[in-house]
Amino acid sequence: MLLYDADGLKIRAHLQAGLNGVAEQNLFWNFADSFAPSSDYNPRKQWLEGYIKPGISFNNDLNERLHLYGKASAVASGTLGIDAYDTGNTGRITLEEAYLGVRTEMSAGTSLDFSYGPREYKVGTGMLIANGGNSGFERGALKFGPRKAWKSAAIAKLSYDGFNATGFYLQPNELPDSSSNTQFLGTELRYNWGTESFAGITYGHVVKSNSAYPKAAPDGIGAPSILPDAREGLNFINAYAIGKPLPNIIENLIAGGEYAYEWNDQINLSAWAGRVYIGYNFTDAVWSPELAVAYQTFSGDDPHTSRLERFDPLFYEGNPSSWSTGSKSSMVFINSNVSAYLVSLRVKPTERDALTLRYAHIRANELLSPIQFGQGTRVETNDGVPNPIAGVTSHHLSDDVFLEYNRVLNSHTYLTVGFSVSFPGSGIDSMINGKAPIWTGGFANVVVNF
């Protein structure tokens, strides 16, 4: 929304708002009945959540080569009713973005850009660095997750034609009651050869954090140990490439691959993750179907070694079209010690309507090893000897199916309706020593964006 445009100065107002109704049944496959029977947790939930995000931005052309810019915004969010994590009837107003930047055109095709302050920022495809803000719990709007900006961000970028070299410092905007106080530095080299084709490599180092890591018990027998402040000192490298590999031969084919490696000599950590992806858009067929298949995997801690192999997903972009592992299952399993085969099919009956069907077959990489923080720690008896164990004893975790309908009501208003089902696998069943129920849920929301 353009408010002012004169003498090289442009001022715009921004407004985003959403309202979302959610219903869930057999939440978390009714784990509470087995692991927290005294909690009185209700696995059937219905709640209403919403948010509003107003903002204002400016861009000032001081001359042909020097430009100043900035943005300020806030988020007011809340939940009416009790959500999936047993929190509700609450909400908060928080600062979202408040950054200033300067950009200079050094020569034709070459520019230098620097900004500082809370802002959104994503590296690569969002495998490790994307979601800088937390919602849900006392802030409300759990499903929407309207907060994306980092609490503190310093970003310097040198661009030359399609090449970008970026250095960054980031600190996430976490929930006050569960903040990890993580701060990290990094650099990214990236090349863009088309609007949807790019490749790059990122290196990062966590300079400060009090985030703990779980470590599997030797041979998986016993409760996991917790390593305090284990994220501090973490190093990571992330290489990625995605785009059209044969634009002159198969124009509508998109393929990609990604790999990440993490290490921390202070705690003897060595972990890895990766993904391969291929998709095709049948533009000449009825409803222009888009079919994509992918496989993604994140290492878990091998209980038979003294080294820690648990992958830390850091601040990944966790939505079904990006890096979430499943629809329902992504609420339980973060991207650590899991792998998934993913298939999606999207059709567009009209220019304003789209239907997307997603399927995920999800597995644990390491047995008797934490998938989250010692999830499923319990006592099992082998040869008459009771032993505490964690993780799962069978690789198959779940099969998730998610059907989503999107409707563009007008140029600023969007309707989304979704229904998802998670069928528990033998791994989930092994945690409760029985047959877990099918977890179902749905939502309907409207988002307005100016």
XYZ file of C-alpha atoms in Angstrom:
450
model
C 0.000 0.000 0.000
C 1.873 3.030 -1.317
C 1.477 6.010 1.029
C 4.040 8.428 -0.380
C 6.149 8.612 -3.531
C 8.153 11.758 -4.244
C 11.756 12.933 -4.551
C 13.102 9.365 -4.497
C 11.306 8.466 -1.260
C 8.673 5.713 -1.174
C 6.727 4.840 1.973
C 4.469 1.799 2.068
C 2.059 0.406 4.649
C 1.718 -3.345 5.119
C -1.015 -5.407 6.717
C -1.375 -9.153 7.111
C -4.034 -10.899 9.185
C -5.439 -14.380 9.543
C -8.116 -16.411 11.301
C -7.818 -20.197 11.631
C -10.159 -22.848 13.042
C -8.559 -26.187 13.983
C -9.949 -29.556 15.128
C -7.844 -32.600 16.103
C -8.705 -36.123 17.216
C -6.378 -38.720 18.785
C -3.666 -36.082 19.061
C -0.131 -37.516 19.164
C -1.660 -40.995 18.689
C -2.954 -40.759 22.283
C 0.575 -41.022 23.711
C -0.579 -39.276 26.887
C -2.559 -42.369 27.903
C 0.698 -44.376 28.045
C 3.336 -41.840 29.086
C 1.399 -39.295 31.173
C -1.846 -40.910 32.330
C -2.102 -38.542 35.311
C -1.951 -35.421 33.123
C -5.637 -35.656 32.173
C -4.677 -34.661 28.604
C -7.620 -34.526 26.216
C -6.595 -35.872 22.764
C -9.596 -34.168 21.138
C -9.094 -30.435 20.640
C -10.825 -27.573 18.881
C -9.507 -24.053 18.927
C -9.609 -20.748 17.088
C -6.470 -18.710 16.510
C -5.715 -15.460 14.797
C -3.134 -12.759 14.235
C -2.657 -9.320 12.756
C 0.664 -7.973 11.515
C 0.752 -4.253 10.612
C 3.910 -2.621 9.311
C 5.494 0.258 7.456
C 8.540 0.388 5.180
C 10.500 2.964 3.239
C 13.033 3.153 0.450
C 14.954 6.385 -0.132
C 17.095 6.879 -3.238
C 19.677 9.393 -2.057
C 21.271 9.354 -5.505
C 21.698 6.908 -8.376
C 24.111 4.746 -6.372
C 23.099 5.088 -2.718
C 19.820 3.865 -1.235
C 18.475 3.721 2.309
C 15.673 1.372 3.306
C 13.979 -0.054 6.382
C 10.899 -1.673 7.824
C 9.030 -1.852 11.136
C 6.221 -4.257 12.019
C 4.559 -5.938 14.973
C 2.515 -9.094 15.556
C -0.568 -9.409 17.744
C -1.660 -13.033 18.030
C -3.865 -15.177 20.226
C -5.689 -18.461 20.691
C -9.251 -19.007 21.879
C -9.648 -22.491 23.327
C -6.991 -25.082 24.218
C -4.534 -26.060 21.469
C -2.569 -29.238 20.745
C 0.091 -28.478 23.361
C -2.571 -27.926 26.053
C -2.118 -24.156 26.034
C -4.704 -21.606 25.080
C -6.914 -18.617 25.841
C -3.815 -16.486 25.631
C -1.911 -14.184 23.292
C 0.819 -11.589 23.003
C 1.833 -8.458 21.092
C 5.503 -8.521 20.051
C 7.854 -6.556 17.846
C 8.497 -8.362 14.550
C 10.739 -6.282 12.237
C 12.676 -3.101 12.973
C 15.672 -2.865 10.639
C 17.548 -0.257 8.657
C 19.685 -0.890 5.613
C 21.896 0.807 3.092
C 22.629 -0.357 -0.457
C 25.204 1.075 -2.805
C 25.613 0.395 -6.523
C 29.369 0.128 -6.879
C 29.318 -0.403 -10.658
C 27.091 -1.925 -13.305
C 25.807 -5.246 -11.906
C 27.722 -4.899 -8.623
C 26.196 -3.804 -5.321
C 26.922 -3.882 -1.616
C 24.076 -4.160 0.890
C 24.101 -4.002 4.688
C 21.200 -4.134 7.139
C 20.833 -4.432 10.895
C 17.892 -5.103 13.179
C 15.079 -7.639 13.604
C 14.039 -8.967 10.200
C 13.135 -12.061 8.212
C 16.014 -13.905 6.586
C 16.312 -17.353 4.978
C 19.420 -19.152 3.767
C 19.149 -21.430 0.733
C 16.023 -23.576 0.787
C 15.463 -23.115 4.526
C 16.928 -26.470 5.557
C 18.699 -24.960 8.591
C 18.122 -21.194 8.678
C 14.682 -19.755 7.974
C 12.272 -19.478 10.883
C 13.684 -16.843 13.197
C 10.613 -16.418 15.401
C 8.466 -18.647 17.623
C 4.709 -18.556 18.086
C 2.324 -20.764 20.019
C 2.222 -21.368 23.780
C 1.868 -18.025 25.588
C 2.053 -16.134 22.270
C -0.851 -18.071 20.695
C -1.447 -18.810 16.976
C 0.320 -22.186 17.132
C -0.624 -23.414 13.641
C -0.298 -20.072 11.874
C 3.158 -19.347 13.298
C 3.055 -15.697 12.169
C 6.440 -14.765 13.646
C 9.307 -15.301 11.191
C 11.766 -12.483 11.953
C 15.017 -12.911 13.864
C 15.337 -11.019 17.124
C 18.662 -9.633 15.938
C 20.133 -9.804 12.439
C 23.180 -8.232 10.825
C 23.425 -9.055 7.116
C 26.063 -7.901 4.604
C 25.729 -8.963 0.952
C 27.964 -8.374 -2.051
C 26.266 -9.041 -5.385
C 27.762 -9.353 -8.854
C 25.431 -10.399 -11.684
C 23.984 -13.701 -10.451
C 26.559 -14.232 -7.691
C 25.936 -13.302 -4.052
C 28.372 -13.462 -1.140
C 26.648 -12.908 2.211
C 27.839 -12.736 5.783
C 25.345 -12.843 8.631
C 24.885 -12.790 12.397
C 21.550 -14.075 13.723
C 19.777 -14.476 17.047
C 16.283 -16.045 17.078
C 13.167 -14.527 18.620
C 12.333 -17.484 20.872
C 9.706 -17.908 23.552
C 10.978 -16.278 26.760
C 10.232 -19.373 28.881
C 12.168 -21.735 26.601
C 14.830 -19.571 24.980
C 18.053 -21.339 23.982
C 19.939 -18.009 23.784
C 21.446 -19.212 20.517
C 23.608 -16.820 18.486
C 25.499 -17.766 15.345
C 27.620 -16.380 12.535
C 27.788 -17.585 8.965
C 28.520 -16.935 5.340
C 26.774 -17.968 2.138
C 27.971 -18.109 -1.459
C 25.111 -18.386 -3.935
C 24.576 -18.297 -7.695
C 21.193 -17.628 -9.328
C 20.831 -18.619 -12.960
C 17.062 -18.193 -13.208
C 14.007 -17.113 -11.254
C 13.689 -20.582 -9.686
C 17.186 -21.954 -10.226
C 20.005 -21.443 -7.743
C 22.908 -23.187 -6.045
C 24.991 -22.313 -3.032
C 26.996 -23.317 -0.021
C 26.740 -22.034 3.558
C 29.045 -22.270 6.545
C 27.952 -21.360 10.059
C 29.223 -21.444 13.618
C 27.193 -21.233 16.844
C 29.051 -18.807 19.099
C 26.652 -19.073 22.032
C 23.821 -21.368 23.105
C 22.477 -23.127 26.150
C 20.480 -25.637 24.083
C 20.986 -29.214 25.313
C 21.282 -32.398 23.235
C 20.020 -35.864 24.162
C 22.470 -38.781 23.727
C 21.409 -42.400 23.403
C 22.356 -44.762 26.231
C 25.077 -47.338 25.394
C 23.520 -49.994 23.133
C 20.186 -48.270 23.706
C 19.696 -49.763 27.164
C 18.863 -47.061 29.668
C 17.471 -43.546 29.604
C 19.199 -41.016 27.322
C 21.696 -38.652 28.885
C 21.303 -34.904 28.448
C 24.353 -32.877 27.375
C 23.936 -29.277 28.631
C 24.879 -26.341 26.379
C 25.766 -28.863 23.650
C 24.792 -26.640 20.709
C 27.460 -24.067 21.615
C 30.455 -24.514 19.328
C 28.467 -26.302 16.596
C 29.779 -25.896 13.032
C 27.709 -26.630 9.944
C 28.108 -26.716 6.166
C 25.077 -26.782 3.868
C 25.356 -27.221 0.082
C 22.317 -27.058 -2.171
C 21.229 -26.804 -5.805
C 17.734 -26.711 -7.255
C 16.323 -25.626 -10.583
C 15.754 -26.697 -14.167
C 18.591 -29.079 -15.152
C 17.511 -29.393 -18.823
C 15.696 -26.130 -19.667
C 16.136 -26.523 -23.414
C 15.132 -30.192 -23.486
C 12.617 -30.774 -20.691
C 11.458 -27.287 -19.792
C 9.066 -28.228 -16.989
C 11.417 -30.550 -15.109
C 12.753 -29.333 -11.749
C 15.337 -31.237 -9.738
C 17.422 -30.555 -6.689
C 19.746 -31.951 -4.085
C 20.938 -30.805 -0.691
C 23.453 -31.958 1.902
C 24.387 -30.705 5.357
C 27.181 -31.760 7.684
C 27.563 -30.730 11.329
C 30.420 -31.188 13.755
C 31.382 -30.063 17.250
C 34.728 -31.236 18.609
C 33.790 -30.147 22.131
C 31.226 -32.962 22.406
C 32.513 -35.318 19.662
C 29.546 -34.659 17.385
C 29.421 -35.661 13.724
C 26.005 -35.535 12.031
C 24.585 -35.204 8.533
C 21.380 -34.777 6.533
C 20.333 -34.629 2.896
C 17.542 -34.511 0.368
C 16.976 -35.305 -3.300
C 14.000 -33.870 -5.156
C 12.457 -34.131 -8.623
C 9.261 -32.595 -9.954
C 7.441 -32.086 -13.230
C 4.643 -29.732 -14.303
C 2.316 -31.219 -16.942
C 1.297 -27.839 -18.312
C -0.473 -29.274 -21.370
C -2.684 -31.640 -19.355
C -6.077 -30.840 -17.863
C -5.726 -28.885 -14.575
C -1.933 -28.574 -15.134
C -0.907 -31.239 -12.586
C 2.423 -30.851 -10.781
C 3.953 -34.084 -9.494
C 6.961 -34.145 -7.161
C 8.795 -36.877 -5.271
C 11.550 -36.484 -2.683
C 13.578 -38.354 -0.111
C 15.017 -36.611 2.929
C 16.998 -38.014 5.841
C 18.521 -36.702 9.079
C 21.014 -38.716 11.077
C 20.245 -39.997 14.557
C 22.549 -40.924 17.394
C 23.910 -44.455 16.964
C 23.644 -46.084 20.414
C 26.534 -48.436 19.556
C 29.158 -45.674 19.269
C 30.633 -43.186 21.714
C 30.273 -40.389 19.146
C 27.119 -38.247 18.994
C 25.486 -38.436 15.549
C 22.231 -36.647 16.300
C 21.492 -34.016 13.621
C 20.464 -30.567 14.884
C 17.873 -29.070 12.479
C 18.438 -25.605 13.964
C 15.802 -23.145 12.688
C 14.405 -24.882 9.620
C 11.352 -23.858 7.601
C 8.762 -26.297 8.900
C 5.796 -26.255 6.561
C 4.556 -29.118 4.326
C 5.853 -27.497 1.139
C 9.314 -27.012 2.609
C 11.113 -29.037 5.315
C 8.460 -30.542 7.571
C 8.644 -34.335 7.848
C 5.015 -35.247 7.352
C 1.929 -33.233 8.239
C 0.825 -34.594 11.614
C 4.152 -36.263 12.395
C 6.053 -32.986 12.086
C 4.338 -31.908 15.327
C 6.054 -34.821 17.104
C 9.307 -35.516 15.271
C 11.729 -32.709 14.510
C 14.209 -33.267 11.671
C 16.522 -35.514 13.648
C 16.784 -39.327 13.503
C 14.066 -39.489 10.838
C 13.831 -40.083 7.106
C 10.890 -39.763 4.767
C 9.732 -40.624 1.272
C 7.537 -37.742 0.081
C 5.082 -37.471 -2.818
C 2.929 -34.474 -3.718
C 0.389 -33.877 -6.480
C -1.044 -30.426 -7.137
C -3.806 -29.604 -9.631
C -5.442 -26.293 -10.583
C -9.067 -26.703 -11.739
C -9.211 -22.920 -12.263
C -6.828 -19.994 -12.017
C -8.092 -19.314 -8.493
C -8.390 -22.866 -7.174
C -5.744 -25.438 -6.317
C -5.827 -28.887 -4.710
C -2.697 -30.478 -3.245
C -2.392 -34.066 -2.022
C 0.725 -34.962 0.007
C 1.905 -38.342 1.237
C 4.817 -39.055 3.575
C 6.223 -42.415 4.645
C 8.298 -41.678 7.749
C 10.950 -43.872 9.349
C 13.444 -43.716 12.208
C 17.093 -43.972 11.169
C 18.397 -45.331 14.489
C 16.537 -47.670 16.833
C 16.629 -47.255 20.626
C 17.768 -43.671 20.101
C 16.057 -40.342 20.856
C 13.887 -38.920 18.115
C 13.269 -35.880 20.250
C 14.469 -35.425 23.796
C 14.268 -39.052 24.937
C 10.739 -39.409 23.638
C 9.138 -42.693 24.625
C 11.467 -43.496 27.534
C 9.889 -46.526 29.182
C 10.698 -49.852 30.846
C 10.670 -53.091 28.862
C 11.507 -56.567 30.126
C 13.907 -58.786 28.175
C 14.763 -62.286 29.460
C 13.128 -61.380 32.736
C 15.273 -58.245 33.215
C 13.518 -54.846 33.228
C 15.449 -52.134 31.358
C 14.627 -48.513 30.545
C 14.825 -47.780 26.811
C 14.033 -44.820 24.552
C 13.144 -44.267 20.930
C 11.509 -47.037 18.933
C 12.264 -50.711 18.286
C 10.953 -50.717 14.706
C 11.904 -48.278 11.933
C 8.442 -47.502 10.502
C 7.032 -44.480 12.340
C 3.990 -43.348 10.380
C 2.280 -42.661 7.075
C 0.818 -39.167 6.727
C -1.757 -38.081 4.140
C -2.647 -34.409 3.737
C -5.236 -32.906 1.374
C -5.260 -29.120 1.015
C -7.552 -26.794 -0.927
C -6.534 -23.204 -1.728
C -8.827 -20.525 -3.098
C -7.815 -17.005 -4.124
C -10.888 -15.039 -3.074
C -9.437 -11.805 -4.444
C -6.002 -10.277 -4.973
C -5.520 -9.842 -1.213
C -7.597 -12.613 0.393
C -6.858 -16.345 0.477
C -8.867 -19.299 1.781
C -7.206 -22.572 2.780
C -8.943 -25.750 3.963
C -7.031 -28.874 4.919
C -7.557 -32.371 6.282
C -4.799 -34.732 7.341
C -4.477 -38.273 8.663
C -1.525 -40.009 10.316
C -1.487 -43.801 10.321
C 0.878 -45.053 13.049
C 3.521 -47.559 12.013
C 5.095 -50.432 13.902
C 7.605 -48.035 15.487
C 4.817 -45.996 17.103
C 3.053 -49.188 18.170
C 6.273 -50.430 19.793
C 6.318 -47.411 22.096
C 2.970 -48.235 23.683
C 3.195 -52.021 23.295
C -0.106 -52.038 21.462
C -1.970 -50.631 18.482
C -1.985 -46.830 18.396
C -5.080 -45.046 17.037
C -5.214 -43.104 13.794
C -4.619 -39.377 14.317
C -6.882 -37.074 12.271
C -7.422 -33.354 12.048
C -8.512 -30.483 9.888
C -8.466 -26.706 9.622
C -9.922 -23.807 7.696
C -8.401 -20.360 7.540
C -8.598 -17.040 5.783
C -5.536 -14.809 5.350
C -5.543 -11.192 4.172
C -2.300 -9.723 2.854
C -1.721 -6.140 1.680
